[in-house]
Coordinates of C-alpha atoms in Angstrom, one line a residue:
Chain F
M8 CA -37.7 12.6 -6.1
S9 CA -38.0 9.6 -8.4
R10 CA -34.2 8.6 -8.5
A11 CA -32.1 10.6 -5.9
D12 CA -29.2 8.1 -6.4
G13 CA -28.9 8.9 -10.2
S14 CA -25.9 11.3 -9.7
S15 CA -23.8 9.2 -7.4
R16 CA -23.2 6.4 -9.8
P17 CA -19.9 4.6 -9.0
R18 CA -17.1 6.1 -11.0
H19 CA -14.1 3.9 -12.5
G20 CA -10.3 4.1 -13.5
L21 CA -8.9 7.4 -14.1
A22 CA -11.9 9.5 -12.9
L23 CA -11.7 7.9 -9.6
F24 CA -7.8 8.6 -9.4
L25 CA -7.9 12.1 -11.0
P26 CA -8.8 14.2 -7.8
Y27 CA -5.9 12.7 -6.1
L28 CA -3.3 13.5 -8.8
P29 CA -2.4 16.9 -7.6
L30 CA -1.7 15.4 -3.9
L31 CA 0.0 12.4 -5.3
L32 CA 2.2 15.0 -7.0
I33 CA 2.6 17.0 -3.7
C34 CA 3.4 13.7 -2.0
F35 CA 5.8 12.3 -4.5
G36 CA 7.3 15.3 -6.2
P37 CA 9.1 16.3 -2.9
L38 CA 10.3 12.7 -2.3
A39 CA 11.8 12.6 -5.8
F40 CA 13.3 15.9 -5.3
A41 CA 14.7 14.8 -2.0
L42 CA 16.0 11.6 -3.7
A43 CA 17.9 13.7 -6.3
K44 CA 19.5 15.9 -4.0
T45 CA 20.6 13.1 -1.7
S46 CA 22.0 11.2 -4.5
A47 CA 24.0 14.3 -5.6
L48 CA 25.2 14.5 -2.1
E49 CA 26.4 10.7 -2.5
R50 CA 28.2 11.7 -5.8
D51 CA 29.7 14.6 -4.2
M52 CA 31.1 12.7 -1.3
R53 CA 32.9 10.3 -3.3
I54 CA 36.3 10.9 -2.6
A55 CA 38.6 11.8 -5.7
V56 CA 42.4 11.9 -5.6
T57 CA 42.3 15.6 -6.0
E58 CA 40.8 15.6 -2.2
N59 CA 44.4 14.5 -1.2
M60 CA 45.9 17.4 -3.0
L61 CA 47.6 18.6 0.2
W62 CA 49.0 15.1 0.4
V63 CA 50.2 14.9 -2.9
V64 CA 51.9 18.0 -2.9
T65 CA 53.7 17.5 0.3
Q66 CA 54.9 14.3 -1.1
T67 CA 56.2 16.0 -3.9
Q68 CA 58.0 18.4 -1.7
K69 CA 59.2 15.4 0.2
E70 CA 60.6 13.8 -2.9
V71 CA 62.3 17.0 -4.0
M72 CA 63.8 17.6 -0.5
A73 CA 65.0 13.9 -0.5
L74 CA 66.8 14.6 -3.9
T75 CA 68.3 17.9 -2.6
L76 CA 69.6 16.0 0.3
A77 CA 70.9 13.1 -1.7
A78 CA 72.7 15.5 -4.0
A79 CA 74.4 17.3 -0.9
A80 CA 75.8 13.7 0.6
P81 CA 79.3 13.5 -0.2
D82 CA 79.2 9.5 -0.5
R83 CA 75.8 9.2 -2.3
Q84 CA 76.0 7.1 -5.6
A85 CA 75.1 8.3 -8.8
E86 CA 72.3 5.6 -9.2
E87 CA 70.7 6.8 -6.0
I88 CA 70.6 10.3 -7.0
A89 CA 69.2 9.0 -10.5
Q90 CA 66.5 7.0 -8.6
S91 CA 65.9 10.0 -6.4
F92 CA 65.6 12.2 -9.4
D93 CA 63.1 9.9 -11.0
L94 CA 61.0 9.8 -7.9
A95 CA 60.8 13.5 -7.8
V96 CA 59.9 13.8 -11.4
S97 CA 57.1 11.2 -11.0
R98 CA 55.5 13.4 -8.4
L99 CA 55.9 16.4 -10.4
T100 CA 54.3 14.6 -13.5
L101 CA 51.3 13.3 -11.2
L102 CA 50.8 16.8 -10.4
G103 CA 50.8 18.0 -13.9
Q104 CA 48.2 15.4 -15.1
G105 CA 44.6 15.9 -15.5
P106 CA 42.6 16.6 -12.5
Q107 CA 45.4 17.5 -10.3
Q108 CA 46.9 20.1 -13.2
R109 CA 43.3 21.5 -13.0
Y110 CA 43.2 21.9 -9.5
L111 CA 46.4 23.9 -9.3
A112 CA 45.3 26.0 -12.1
E113 CA 42.1 26.9 -10.4
L114 CA 44.4 28.1 -7.5
G115 CA 46.5 30.1 -9.9
H116 CA 49.6 28.0 -9.6
A117 CA 49.6 26.4 -13.1
D118 CA 52.8 28.4 -13.8
T119 CA 54.3 27.7 -10.4
L120 CA 54.3 24.0 -11.1
Q121 CA 55.5 24.5 -14.5
Q122 CA 58.5 26.8 -13.2
I123 CA 59.5 24.1 -10.8
T124 CA 59.2 21.3 -13.3
T125 CA 61.2 23.1 -15.9
R126 CA 63.9 23.9 -13.2
I127 CA 64.1 20.2 -12.0
L128 CA 64.1 18.8 -15.6
A129 CA 66.9 21.2 -16.7
L130 CA 69.2 19.3 -14.1
D131 CA 68.3 15.7 -15.5
P132 CA 71.3 13.6 -14.6
E133 CA 70.5 11.7 -17.8
V134 CA 71.3 14.5 -19.8
Q135 CA 73.7 16.4 -17.7
G136 CA 75.5 13.5 -16.2
H137 CA 76.9 13.1 -12.7
G138 CA 79.7 15.2 -11.1
P139 CA 80.1 17.5 -8.1
A140 CA 79.1 20.4 -10.3
Q141 CA 75.9 18.9 -11.4
H142 CA 75.0 17.6 -7.9
A143 CA 75.8 21.0 -6.4
A144 CA 73.5 22.7 -9.0
I145 CA 70.7 20.1 -7.9
Y146 CA 71.2 20.8 -4.1
E147 CA 71.0 24.8 -4.9
Q148 CA 68.0 24.3 -7.0
G149 CA 66.1 22.3 -4.4
L150 CA 66.8 24.5 -1.6
A151 CA 65.4 27.3 -3.7
L152 CA 62.4 25.6 -4.6
Q153 CA 61.1 24.8 -1.2
S154 CA 59.7 28.2 -0.6
Q155 CA 57.7 27.8 -3.7
F156 CA 56.5 24.4 -2.3
N157 CA 55.7 26.1 0.8
R158 CA 53.4 28.5 -0.7
L159 CA 51.9 25.9 -3.1
A160 CA 51.1 23.7 0.1
N161 CA 49.7 26.6 2.0
D162 CA 47.4 27.5 -0.7
V163 CA 46.2 23.8 -1.1
M164 CA 45.3 23.8 2.5
M165 CA 43.3 27.0 2.3
Q166 CA 41.7 25.8 -0.7
E167 CA 40.8 22.5 1.0
W168 CA 39.3 24.2 4.0
E169 CA 37.3 26.3 1.6
I170 CA 36.0 23.2 -0.2
A171 CA 35.3 21.4 3.1
A172 CA 33.6 24.6 4.4
E173 CA 31.5 24.8 1.1
R174 CA 30.8 21.0 1.2
L175 CA 29.4 21.7 4.9
D176 CA 27.0 24.4 3.6
T177 CA 25.8 22.1 0.7
Y178 CA 25.2 19.2 3.2
R179 CA 23.2 21.7 5.3
S180 CA 21.0 23.1 2.6
T181 CA 20.5 19.5 1.4
Q182 CA 19.5 18.5 4.8
T183 CA 17.2 21.2 5.1
T184 CA 15.6 20.7 1.7
V185 CA 15.3 17.0 2.3
I186 CA 13.5 17.9 5.7
F187 CA 11.2 20.0 4.0
A188 CA 10.7 17.7 1.2
V189 CA 9.8 14.9 3.5
A190 CA 7.5 17.1 5.6
F191 CA 5.8 18.1 2.3
A192 CA 5.5 14.6 1.2
F193 CA 4.0 13.7 4.7
L194 CA 1.5 16.6 4.6
G195 CA 0.7 15.3 1.0
A196 CA -0.1 11.8 2.4
M197 CA -2.1 13.2 5.3
G198 CA -4.1 15.1 2.7
I199 CA -4.6 12.1 0.6
S200 CA -5.7 9.9 3.6
W201 CA -8.2 12.7 4.8
L202 CA -9.6 13.1 1.2
F203 CA -10.1 9.3 1.1
L204 CA -11.6 9.2 4.3
R205 CA -13.8 12.3 3.4
N206 CA -15.0 10.9 0.3
K207 CA -15.7 7.6 1.8
R208 CA -17.5 9.0 4.7
R209 CA -19.6 11.4 2.1
L210 CA -20.5 8.1 0.1
N211 CA -21.5 6.2 3.2
E212 CA -23.6 9.2 4.4
A213 CA -25.1 9.7 0.8
E214 CA -25.7 6.0 1.0
I215 CA -27.1 5.9 4.3
Q216 CA -29.4 9.1 3.6
R217 CA -30.4 7.3 0.2
R218 CA -31.8 4.4 2.0
R219 CA -33.3 6.5 4.9
D220 CA -35.2 8.6 2.2
S221 CA -36.1 5.4 0.3
A222 CA -37.4 3.9 3.6
L223 CA -39.2 7.0 4.5
L224 CA -40.7 7.1 1.0
Q225 CA -41.9 3.8 1.2
E226 CA -43.3 4.4 4.6
A227 CA -45.3 7.2 3.4
R228 CA -46.4 5.5 0.4
D229 CA -47.5 2.5 2.4
T230 CA -49.2 4.9 4.9
S231 CA -50.9 6.9 2.2
E232 CA -51.9 3.8 0.5
M233 CA -53.1 2.1 3.7
Y234 CA -55.5 5.2 4.4
R235 CA -56.5 5.1 0.9
D236 CA -57.6 1.7 1.3
F237 CA -59.2 2.3 4.8
A238 CA -61.1 5.3 3.4
A239 CA -62.5 3.0 0.5
M240 CA -63.2 0.1 2.7
V241 CA -65.0 2.2 5.4
S242 CA -67.1 4.0 2.9
H243 CA -67.8 0.8 0.9
Q244 CA -68.8 -1.3 4.0
M245 CA -70.7 1.5 5.7
R246 CA -72.7 2.2 2.4
T247 CA -74.3 -1.2 2.2
P248 CA -75.6 -1.2 5.8
L249 CA -76.8 2.3 5.5
S250 CA -78.7 1.8 2.3
L251 CA -80.2 -1.3 3.8
I252 CA -81.5 0.9 6.9
D253 CA -82.6 3.5 4.4
S254 CA -84.7 1.4 2.2
A255 CA -86.2 -0.3 5.3
M256 CA -87.1 3.3 6.5
H257 CA -88.4 4.2 3.1
R258 CA -90.6 1.3 2.9
L259 CA -92.1 1.9 6.6
A260 CA -92.7 5.4 5.5
R261 CA -94.5 4.8 2.3
R262 CA -96.8 2.3 4.0
G263 CA -97.9 5.2 6.2
D264 CA -100.5 4.2 8.7
A265 CA -100.8 0.8 7.1
V266 CA -97.7 -0.6 8.8
T267 CA -98.4 -3.7 10.5
A268 CA -96.6 -5.2 13.7
S269 CA -95.0 -8.1 11.3
D270 CA -93.8 -5.0 8.9
V271 CA -92.0 -3.2 11.9
A272 CA -90.6 -6.4 13.2
E273 CA -89.2 -7.4 9.8
R274 CA -87.7 -4.0 9.3
Q275 CA -86.4 -4.0 12.8
G276 CA -84.3 -7.1 12.1
V277 CA -82.8 -5.6 8.9
V278 CA -81.8 -2.6 10.6
Q279 CA -80.4 -4.4 13.8
D280 CA -78.5 -6.7 11.3
A281 CA -77.1 -3.6 9.6
V282 CA -76.1 -1.9 12.8
R283 CA -74.6 -4.9 14.0
R284 CA -72.5 -5.2 10.9
M285 CA -71.4 -1.4 11.4
T286 CA -70.6 -1.8 15.1
R287 CA -68.3 -4.7 14.1
L288 CA -66.6 -2.7 11.4
V289 CA -66.2 0.1 14.0
E290 CA -64.7 -2.2 16.5
T291 CA -62.4 -3.7 13.9
V292 CA -61.2 -0.4 12.7
L293 CA -60.7 0.8 16.5
L294 CA -58.8 -2.4 17.1
V295 CA -56.5 -1.9 14.1
G296 CA -56.0 1.6 15.1
K297 CA -55.1 0.5 18.6
L298 CA -52.7 -2.2 17.2
D299 CA -51.1 0.5 15.1
N300 CA -50.5 2.8 18.1
R301 CA -49.3 -0.2 20.2
Q302 CA -51.8 0.0 22.6
V303 CA -53.0 -3.5 22.4
R304 CA -51.3 -5.9 24.9
G305 CA -52.1 -9.4 25.3
N306 CA -52.8 -10.4 28.9
L307 CA -51.7 -13.8 28.5
A308 CA -53.0 -16.3 31.0
P309 CA -53.6 -20.1 30.4
A310 CA -57.2 -20.6 28.8
A311 CA -58.8 -23.7 27.2
L312 CA -58.7 -23.3 23.5
D313 CA -61.4 -25.9 23.0
A314 CA -64.1 -23.9 25.1
L315 CA -63.0 -20.4 23.2
A316 CA -63.6 -22.4 19.9
Q317 CA -66.9 -23.7 21.3
S318 CA -68.1 -20.1 22.1
A319 CA -66.9 -18.9 18.7
L320 CA -69.0 -21.8 17.1
T321 CA -72.0 -20.8 19.2
E322 CA -71.8 -17.1 18.0
A323 CA -71.3 -18.1 14.3
R324 CA -74.0 -20.4 14.4
G325 CA -76.5 -17.6 15.9
L326 CA -75.0 -15.2 13.0
H327 CA -75.4 -17.9 10.3
P328 CA -78.3 -20.0 11.0
G329 CA -78.7 -22.5 8.5
R330 CA -74.9 -23.0 8.0
D331 CA -73.3 -26.4 8.8
I332 CA -70.9 -25.3 11.4
R333 CA -69.0 -28.0 13.4
L334 CA -66.4 -28.4 16.0
S335 CA -64.2 -31.4 16.7
S336 CA -61.7 -31.6 19.4
T337 CA -58.8 -34.2 20.2
G338 CA -59.5 -33.7 23.9
S339 CA -61.0 -31.2 26.2
R340 CA -59.1 -28.7 28.1
I341 CA -56.5 -28.1 25.6
M342 CA -54.8 -25.2 27.2
A343 CA -53.0 -22.1 25.4
L344 CA -51.1 -19.4 27.0
C345 CA -53.2 -16.4 25.5
D346 CA -55.3 -13.8 26.0
P347 CA -59.0 -15.2 25.6
L348 CA -60.6 -11.9 24.1
L349 CA -58.1 -11.7 21.4
V350 CA -58.3 -15.4 20.5
A351 CA -62.1 -14.9 20.3
H352 CA -61.4 -12.1 18.0
I353 CA -59.2 -14.0 16.0
L354 CA -61.5 -17.3 15.7
E355 CA -64.4 -14.9 15.1
N356 CA -62.5 -13.4 12.0
L357 CA -61.3 -16.8 10.9
L358 CA -64.9 -18.2 11.0
A359 CA -66.4 -15.3 9.2
N360 CA -63.9 -15.4 6.6
A361 CA -64.6 -18.9 6.0
L362 CA -68.3 -18.6 6.0
R363 CA -68.3 -15.6 3.8
Y364 CA -66.1 -17.2 1.1
S365 CA -67.7 -20.7 0.8
P366 CA -70.9 -21.8 -0.6
V367 CA -73.7 -21.8 1.7
E368 CA -74.5 -25.4 1.5
T369 CA -70.8 -26.2 2.3
R370 CA -69.6 -27.2 5.8
V371 CA -67.2 -25.2 7.9
E372 CA -65.2 -27.0 10.4
L373 CA -63.2 -26.3 13.8
R374 CA -60.8 -28.5 15.0
V375 CA -58.8 -28.1 18.0
F376 CA -55.5 -30.1 18.7
S377 CA -52.1 -30.0 20.2
Q378 CA -48.8 -30.7 18.6
G379 CA -45.3 -30.1 19.6
G380 CA -45.6 -27.8 22.5
Q381 CA -48.2 -26.0 20.6
V382 CA -51.9 -25.8 20.5
A383 CA -54.0 -25.0 17.4
C384 CA -57.4 -24.2 16.3
A385 CA -57.9 -25.0 12.4
V386 CA -60.6 -23.5 10.5
T387 CA -61.5 -25.4 7.3
D388 CA -63.8 -24.3 4.4
Q389 CA -64.7 -25.8 1.2
G390 CA -64.8 -22.8 -0.7
P391 CA -62.7 -22.0 -3.9
G392 CA -59.4 -21.9 -2.2
I393 CA -57.0 -18.8 -2.8
A394 CA -55.6 -18.2 -6.2
P395 CA -51.6 -18.6 -6.1
A396 CA -51.2 -15.3 -7.5
D397 CA -53.1 -14.1 -4.3
Q398 CA -51.6 -16.2 -1.8
P399 CA -48.4 -14.0 -0.8
H400 CA -51.0 -11.2 -0.1
V401 CA -53.5 -12.7 1.9
F402 CA -52.3 -11.3 5.2
K403 CA -51.8 -7.8 3.9
R404 CA -54.3 -5.2 5.3
Y405 CA -57.2 -4.4 2.8
F406 CA -56.2 -6.9 0.5
R407 CA -59.1 -8.6 -1.1
G408 CA -58.9 -11.6 -3.6
E409 CA -59.1 -11.0 -7.2
A410 CA -62.5 -12.7 -7.2
H411 CA -64.0 -11.0 -4.2
R412 CA -63.5 -7.4 -4.8
A413 CA -67.1 -6.9 -5.2
E414 CA -68.5 -8.6 -2.2
Q415 CA -68.8 -7.6 1.3
G416 CA -65.4 -7.9 3.5
T417 CA -63.2 -5.4 5.2
G418 CA -59.9 -7.0 3.9
L419 CA -58.8 -6.6 7.6
G420 CA -60.0 -9.8 9.0
L421 CA -56.8 -12.1 8.1
A422 CA -54.2 -9.2 8.7
L423 CA -55.9 -8.5 12.1
A424 CA -55.9 -12.1 13.1
R425 CA -52.4 -12.6 12.1
E426 CA -51.2 -9.4 14.1
L427 CA -53.0 -10.5 17.1
A428 CA -51.7 -13.9 16.9
E429 CA -48.3 -12.6 16.8
L430 CA -49.0 -10.4 19.6
Q431 CA -49.4 -13.6 21.7
G432 CA -46.4 -15.4 20.5
G433 CA -48.3 -17.4 18.0
R434 CA -49.1 -17.3 14.3
I435 CA -51.6 -18.1 11.7
G436 CA -51.0 -21.0 9.2
M437 CA -52.5 -21.2 5.8
D438 CA -53.2 -24.1 3.5
T439 CA -55.3 -23.6 0.5
W440 CA -56.2 -26.0 -2.5
P441 CA -57.7 -24.2 -5.2
G442 CA -61.1 -25.3 -6.1
R443 CA -61.3 -27.6 -2.9
G444 CA -60.9 -25.3 0.1
S445 CA -58.6 -23.7 2.5
V446 CA -57.6 -24.4 6.1
F447 CA -56.7 -21.3 8.4
T448 CA -54.9 -22.4 11.4
L449 CA -54.1 -20.3 14.7
W450 CA -51.1 -21.8 16.5
L451 CA -50.5 -20.7 20.1
P452 CA -48.0 -21.8 22.7
A453 CA -49.3 -24.6 24.9
A454 CA -49.9 -23.8 28.6
S455 CA -50.3 -26.4 31.4
E456 CA -53.5 -26.0 33.2
G457 CA -51.6 -25.2 36.7
R458 CA -49.5 -22.7 35.1
P459 CA -50.5 -19.2 36.3
Chain W
M18 CA 63.1 -6.6 3.2
R19 CA 63.5 -3.1 3.4
V20 CA 67.2 -3.5 2.5
N21 CA 66.1 -5.9 -0.3
I22 CA 63.8 -3.6 -1.9
F23 CA 66.3 -0.9 -1.6
A24 CA 68.6 -3.2 -3.3
A25 CA 66.0 -3.8 -6.0
M26 CA 65.2 -0.1 -6.5
A27 CA 68.9 0.4 -7.0
A28 CA 69.2 -2.2 -9.7
I29 CA 66.1 -0.8 -11.4
S30 CA 67.7 2.7 -11.1
A31 CA 71.1 1.6 -12.4
A32 CA 69.4 0.4 -15.6
S33 CA 66.9 3.1 -15.8
A34 CA 68.6 4.5 -18.6
A35 CA 67.8 1.6 -20.6
A36 CA 64.4 0.9 -19.0
G37 CA 63.8 -1.6 -21.9
E38 CA 66.2 -3.9 -21.0
A39 CA 64.9 -7.7 -20.7
G40 CA 67.3 -8.5 -17.8
E41 CA 66.6 -5.8 -15.3
V42 CA 64.8 -6.9 -12.3
L43 CA 61.4 -5.1 -12.2
L44 CA 59.3 -6.9 -9.7
T45 CA 60.4 -8.8 -6.7
V46 CA 57.8 -11.2 -4.9
T47 CA 58.1 -12.4 -1.3
G48 CA 56.1 -14.3 1.0
R49 CA 53.8 -17.3 0.4
V50 CA 55.2 -18.3 -2.9
A51 CA 56.9 -21.4 -4.2
E52 CA 60.4 -20.1 -4.2
A53 CA 60.5 -16.8 -2.5
P54 CA 61.9 -14.4 -3.3
V55 CA 61.2 -14.5 -6.7
E56 CA 62.9 -11.8 -9.1
L57 CA 61.1 -10.9 -12.2
T58 CA 62.5 -9.1 -15.2
R59 CA 60.3 -7.6 -17.7
A60 CA 60.8 -10.5 -20.0
D61 CA 59.2 -12.8 -17.4
L62 CA 56.3 -10.5 -16.8
E63 CA 55.9 -10.2 -20.7
A64 CA 56.0 -13.9 -20.9
L65 CA 52.7 -14.1 -18.9
P66 CA 49.6 -13.9 -21.0
Q67 CA 49.0 -10.3 -22.1
R68 CA 45.8 -8.5 -21.7
S69 CA 44.6 -5.0 -22.4
L70 CA 42.3 -2.9 -20.7
I71 CA 40.8 0.6 -21.4
T72 CA 39.5 2.5 -18.4
A73 CA 39.4 5.8 -16.8
T74 CA 41.6 6.4 -13.8
T75 CA 41.2 9.0 -11.0
V76 CA 44.5 10.7 -11.8
T77 CA 44.5 11.0 -15.5
D78 CA 42.1 12.5 -18.0
G79 CA 40.4 10.1 -20.6
R80 CA 40.4 6.7 -21.1
P81 CA 43.9 5.3 -21.7
E82 CA 44.5 1.6 -23.0
F83 CA 46.6 -0.5 -20.5
E84 CA 48.6 -3.6 -21.2
G85 CA 50.1 -6.3 -19.1
F86 CA 49.3 -9.3 -17.1
L87 CA 46.5 -10.3 -15.1
M88 CA 47.4 -10.2 -11.2
R89 CA 45.9 -13.6 -11.0
D90 CA 48.0 -15.1 -13.7
L91 CA 51.0 -13.8 -11.9
L92 CA 50.2 -15.1 -8.7
E93 CA 49.1 -18.6 -10.2
H94 CA 52.3 -18.7 -12.2
L95 CA 54.3 -18.3 -9.0
G96 CA 52.2 -20.7 -7.0
A97 CA 51.2 -18.0 -4.5
E98 CA 49.2 -19.2 -1.6
G99 CA 47.8 -16.3 0.6
D100 CA 44.6 -14.3 1.0
S101 CA 46.3 -11.0 0.5
V102 CA 49.2 -9.4 -1.0
V103 CA 51.1 -6.2 0.3
A104 CA 51.9 -4.3 -2.6
L105 CA 54.8 -1.8 -2.2
A106 CA 55.9 1.0 -4.5
L107 CA 59.2 2.7 -5.3
N108 CA 58.1 5.9 -3.3
D109 CA 57.4 3.6 -0.3
Y110 CA 53.7 3.8 -0.8
R111 CA 52.3 0.4 0.5
A112 CA 48.6 -1.1 0.2
E113 CA 47.2 -4.3 1.2
I114 CA 45.0 -6.0 -1.6
P115 CA 42.9 -9.0 -0.8
V116 CA 43.7 -11.7 -3.6
S117 CA 39.8 -12.1 -3.9
D118 CA 40.0 -8.8 -5.9
F119 CA 42.3 -10.5 -8.6
E120 CA 39.8 -13.4 -8.8
D121 CA 36.6 -11.3 -9.0
Y122 CA 38.0 -8.7 -11.4
D123 CA 40.5 -8.6 -14.4
V124 CA 43.1 -6.5 -12.6
L125 CA 46.0 -6.0 -14.5
G126 CA 49.7 -5.5 -13.6
A127 CA 50.2 -2.6 -16.5
L128 CA 53.3 -2.5 -18.2
T129 CA 52.3 0.2 -21.0
M130 CA 49.8 2.8 -21.2
D131 CA 48.5 3.9 -24.5
G132 CA 51.3 1.9 -26.2
A133 CA 54.2 3.4 -24.2
Q134 CA 56.1 1.6 -21.4
L135 CA 55.4 2.9 -18.0
S136 CA 58.4 4.7 -17.0
P137 CA 59.5 5.3 -13.3
R138 CA 59.3 9.0 -13.9
D139 CA 55.4 8.5 -14.3
K140 CA 53.6 5.5 -13.0
G141 CA 56.1 2.7 -14.0
P142 CA 57.3 0.3 -14.3
V143 CA 54.2 -1.7 -13.0
W144 CA 50.9 0.0 -12.3
I145 CA 48.1 -2.0 -10.7
V146 CA 45.0 -1.4 -12.6
Y147 CA 41.3 -2.1 -12.0
P148 CA 38.6 -2.5 -14.7
R149 CA 37.1 0.7 -12.9
D150 CA 34.8 1.3 -15.8
D151 CA 33.2 -2.2 -16.0
H152 CA 32.2 -2.3 -12.4
R153 CA 30.5 0.4 -10.7
E154 CA 31.5 -0.9 -7.2
L155 CA 35.1 -0.3 -8.0
Q156 CA 34.3 3.5 -8.5
D157 CA 35.3 4.0 -4.7
I158 CA 38.1 5.2 -2.7
R159 CA 38.6 1.9 -1.1
Y160 CA 39.5 0.5 -4.6
D161 CA 41.3 3.7 -5.7
M162 CA 43.8 3.2 -3.0
R163 CA 44.9 -0.2 -4.3
W164 CA 45.9 1.1 -7.7
V165 CA 49.7 1.0 -6.6
W166 CA 51.8 2.7 -9.2
Q167 CA 55.6 2.3 -9.5
L168 CA 55.0 -1.2 -8.1
V169 CA 58.3 -2.9 -7.2
S170 CA 57.3 -5.5 -4.7
L171 CA 54.5 -8.0 -3.9
H172 CA 54.5 -9.8 -0.5
V173 CA 52.1 -12.5 -0.3
K174 CA 50.3 -13.2 3.1

């Protein structure tokens, strides 16, 4: 139970990233794959000359036909026939080169091309010369070759359709693959987001739970501590008056019949005092209990703080005959908006506190004044003051100053005074000078006299 | 113009048996040049600064070495003023080429391939060759179609 957050120490670097690695792969892997596929498609779509094979073949056929017709024309010059021959040969040369040659070879037409070229070159006018016989031979050969060209063109066209169809298949499958890849990547991204969110939520929940736990723990500690202090205080506070009563009774019993009236009166005083002290203790404890259960509600009404101070003073003088207790007031009818019963209780506590912790021969003073929309009653003692180490704890329940642990006192007085003051929209101020004394001031909201 | 070209072709053809002859007209340039039409012989073309270029082509295997003149040198030499040229081939193939191509790239009017003169029976006498291997953007059908072979005439627009 000591350190619930020990296991959720923040992780760094790779460790934080590692759980997402498979998902990142799922996310980016398909995208990389889709990219590779589409770039392969792009390469495939680059048009090469072999894509125009049908055009190349028909151009060759056209040139051979032009040569055939030129050879047949009676008025055609030798130069024209020679040029036509060159053009036909250049087309055949193109077909016999690199990619074109391989394309035809794949179609099984490497021999066809070879035959055509051989037959044409056999009639080369540069070798055979020009003349009616030679030209007639070119014409005959040209006509004879047409059917071969037709078959060649036909097969090339078929092949191109085949290639186009295959390419369409490839495009379609690539498209499908890319769609799947993107969908996968999308799912991967969704997965990553979900994981991120879930982890974040878990961390948040863990943090909230941790805080709640620690708050509960603290509350439980505080409560148990408070009850322990309460029990210690009550037993301690009860023991003294009970032992006083006990010893008074014992003495009376020992005297037996020799008890005088003055003896009885003396013991009676002791017992009454002890009973009063216990009654007050019980009242205080009850009040604290009511406060804790939120059963105390201030019935706020305008009341004269100086009058309340006067009654507190009178009561204190009655309880502490021989103490010098004084009241000074800057005016009469200094009105506070408060619950008079609660104020009486506060002043009683402040006075009791001042009287208890100051030497018997010193003076305790009450001063009532108003200041800045507030009214106040300051209780000043000439006691030892409060040690700096104790000052922050003065208003805590059951807190007793280091120097006074052994003495009488509930440790509830100041805590109660503050809680009751706050209940009425007021507060308790403290000023203390170690070695010289302390001033505890009850501040309350001012009220005009006519106010309800 | 068609007739002119035909005449030029005839002229080439007449001398085709002796393709290397210096006096033979290989290329006719028309349009927006200083003194159109300009007829250029092999000697004229070889008088331009000669450059070589090794590149793959779409119709041959390997990476042949081409030698010839830079197209921009030719246009500059002729005082051509235009945005594009229409290249016409012996086989009537025609392609319009923006002049910016010649400014952006070292486009060659190749006269030889692997040391041998380009013949009209192959891609000669002149083949417009782009430095395809040096620029990725040139590996595209839109540039491939500007590789006019059997070039016989340029019309500057």
